[in-house]
């Protein structure tokens, strides 16, 4: 499916079983769908909602307004909450937020910026990761670079969105210009989150995140369980070496080392994301933003069937975590 034909769908109410890829977490969802109307509220109790901020009043996530007065606000790299950020909202009493947490996908230098004249979309390559920018992506620039297509190679941007864990492609909901340029030792810290692949292959002291090769041979801080399949955050203050590898100074676990949702057993969850692995008719599973989804006889669809669960479609599901 080409990007221009993809739709940002409204809340998708499914009765599902979701499980984190490679982990033991699961979500037994109570509702979901591909409808166009937003949800009117939470569950009447407590839970978590993960999705992009669509507007403020308090804060709207996955079609629900959560009241954030008194909530603990946590953001990454010194940013303030903004439209387009993918956040996790912990709530009580249905719509009273107790905390709002923003964690970006990456902050890094732009390798290239390509405009598709036919579709009108923009593809950035940032730290070796493909970032797809669509008409719904929020861009925050400055007077020198007021639109996304004007951002030059070498500029530093912060990206929030939904990642295809296998390819590393990010469908951006927010791109924020951080700096017009970057230099080793003085620029903002470069950071990227992703799954370790090809550890020490073919060269010792390297692994890959998406298409990016990481050189960790001089890193001062490394996790003890460095291995393929672990979800990590890497930081760099030196940039690329002569071989085009990102020289990282620190490697830390991200989200407990597992892609998907880190939520306690029994947590009521509303999860927005992009389908990154299509529905498999053999096992009735698909992957939504790093989270495996199991559909079955208990699944309900507002359109009557599962035809809306397509690769790259954006969906929202609800249910209870089970571990």
mmCIF file of N, CA and C in Angstrom, residues 3 38 55 84 87 89 105 113 115 118 120 151 153 157 193 198 204 210-211 220-221 245 256 287 295 297 304:
data_model
loop_
_atom_site.group_PDB
_atom_site.id
_atom_site.type_symbol
_atom_site.label_atom_id
_atom_site.label_comp_id
_atom_site.label_asym_id
_atom_site.label_seq_id
_atom_site.Cartn_x
_atom_site.Cartn_y
_atom_site.Cartn_z
ATOM 1 N N UNK A 3 1.919 5.174 0.576
ATOM 2 C CA UNK A 3 1.623 6.031 1.723
ATOM 3 C C UNK A 3 0.438 6.936 1.449
ATOM 4 N N UNK A 38 -14.716 9.375 18.022
ATOM 5 C CA UNK A 38 -13.813 9.132 19.134
ATOM 6 C C UNK A 38 -14.534 8.560 20.328
ATOM 7 N N UNK A 55 -5.045 17.161 20.278
ATOM 8 C CA UNK A 55 -5.390 18.537 20.610
ATOM 9 C C UNK A 55 -5.298 18.723 22.120
ATOM 10 N N UNK A 84 0.907 15.994 18.363
ATOM 11 C CA UNK A 84 1.676 15.066 17.550
ATOM 12 C C UNK A 84 2.551 14.126 18.345
ATOM 13 N N UNK A 87 2.344 9.709 23.404
ATOM 14 C CA UNK A 87 2.520 9.721 24.857
ATOM 15 C C UNK A 87 1.807 8.538 25.492
ATOM 16 N N UNK A 89 -0.504 7.900 28.749
ATOM 17 C CA UNK A 89 -1.290 8.573 29.786
ATOM 18 C C UNK A 89 -1.774 7.529 30.787
ATOM 19 N N UNK A 105 11.171 8.744 19.508
ATOM 20 C CA UNK A 105 11.778 7.628 18.791
ATOM 21 C C UNK A 105 13.265 7.859 18.573
ATOM 22 N N UNK A 113 16.758 14.441 2.779
ATOM 23 C CA UNK A 113 15.378 14.927 2.815
ATOM 24 C C UNK A 113 14.850 14.901 1.386
ATOM 25 N N UNK A 115 11.506 14.902 -1.240
ATOM 26 C CA UNK A 115 10.090 15.201 -1.443
ATOM 27 C C UNK A 115 9.588 14.396 -2.636
ATOM 28 N N UNK A 118 4.876 13.442 -6.599
ATOM 29 C CA UNK A 118 3.618 12.803 -7.010
ATOM 30 C C UNK A 118 2.650 12.668 -5.831
ATOM 31 N N UNK A 120 3.236 14.011 -2.674
ATOM 32 C CA UNK A 120 3.282 15.141 -1.763
ATOM 33 C C UNK A 120 3.840 14.791 -0.396
ATOM 34 N N UNK A 151 14.084 21.521 5.549
ATOM 35 C CA UNK A 151 15.092 21.099 6.524
ATOM 36 C C UNK A 151 16.283 20.477 5.791
ATOM 37 N N UNK A 153 20.106 18.578 5.128
ATOM 38 C CA UNK A 153 20.952 17.526 5.682
ATOM 39 C C UNK A 153 21.901 18.158 6.697
ATOM 40 N N UNK A 157 16.877 16.844 14.240
ATOM 41 C CA UNK A 157 15.441 16.818 14.467
ATOM 42 C C UNK A 157 15.103 15.781 15.530
ATOM 43 N N UNK A 193 16.336 4.760 19.541
ATOM 44 C CA UNK A 193 15.816 3.553 20.199
ATOM 45 C C UNK A 193 15.478 2.517 19.139
ATOM 46 N N UNK A 198 22.146 -8.193 14.249
ATOM 47 C CA UNK A 198 23.493 -8.442 13.695
ATOM 48 C C UNK A 198 24.598 -8.035 14.663
ATOM 49 N N UNK A 204 33.510 -7.017 14.959
ATOM 50 C CA UNK A 204 33.405 -6.974 16.418
ATOM 51 C C UNK A 204 33.181 -5.540 16.884
ATOM 52 N N UNK A 210 17.797 -1.064 12.664
ATOM 53 C CA UNK A 210 17.288 -0.757 11.332
ATOM 54 C C UNK A 210 18.416 -0.896 10.335
ATOM 55 N N UNK A 211 18.665 0.147 9.551
ATOM 56 C CA UNK A 211 19.746 0.124 8.570
ATOM 57 C C UNK A 211 21.036 0.746 9.100
ATOM 58 N N UNK A 220 31.241 3.982 27.026
ATOM 59 C CA UNK A 220 31.590 3.938 28.445
ATOM 60 C C UNK A 220 30.549 3.260 29.299
ATOM 61 N N UNK A 221 29.317 3.124 28.771
ATOM 62 C CA UNK A 221 28.222 2.522 29.526
ATOM 63 C C UNK A 221 27.466 1.565 28.610
ATOM 64 N N UNK A 245 29.576 4.601 10.542
ATOM 65 C CA UNK A 245 28.948 3.961 11.698
ATOM 66 C C UNK A 245 28.778 4.994 12.809
ATOM 67 N N UNK A 256 12.355 -1.677 29.241
ATOM 68 C CA UNK A 256 12.659 -2.983 29.815
ATOM 69 C C UNK A 256 13.326 -3.937 28.847
ATOM 70 N N UNK A 287 0.737 -7.505 14.316
ATOM 71 C CA UNK A 287 1.555 -6.708 15.217
ATOM 72 C C UNK A 287 1.192 -5.241 15.065
ATOM 73 N N UNK A 295 -6.430 -12.137 17.593
ATOM 74 C CA UNK A 295 -7.877 -12.030 17.422
ATOM 75 C C UNK A 295 -8.493 -13.422 17.479
ATOM 76 N N UNK A 297 -12.623 -15.641 18.420
ATOM 77 C CA UNK A 297 -14.092 -15.622 18.391
ATOM 78 C C UNK A 297 -14.658 -14.506 19.256
ATOM 79 N N UNK A 304 -17.828 -5.264 11.068
ATOM 80 C CA UNK A 304 -18.304 -6.625 10.887
ATOM 81 C C UNK A 304 -17.252 -7.680 10.659
#
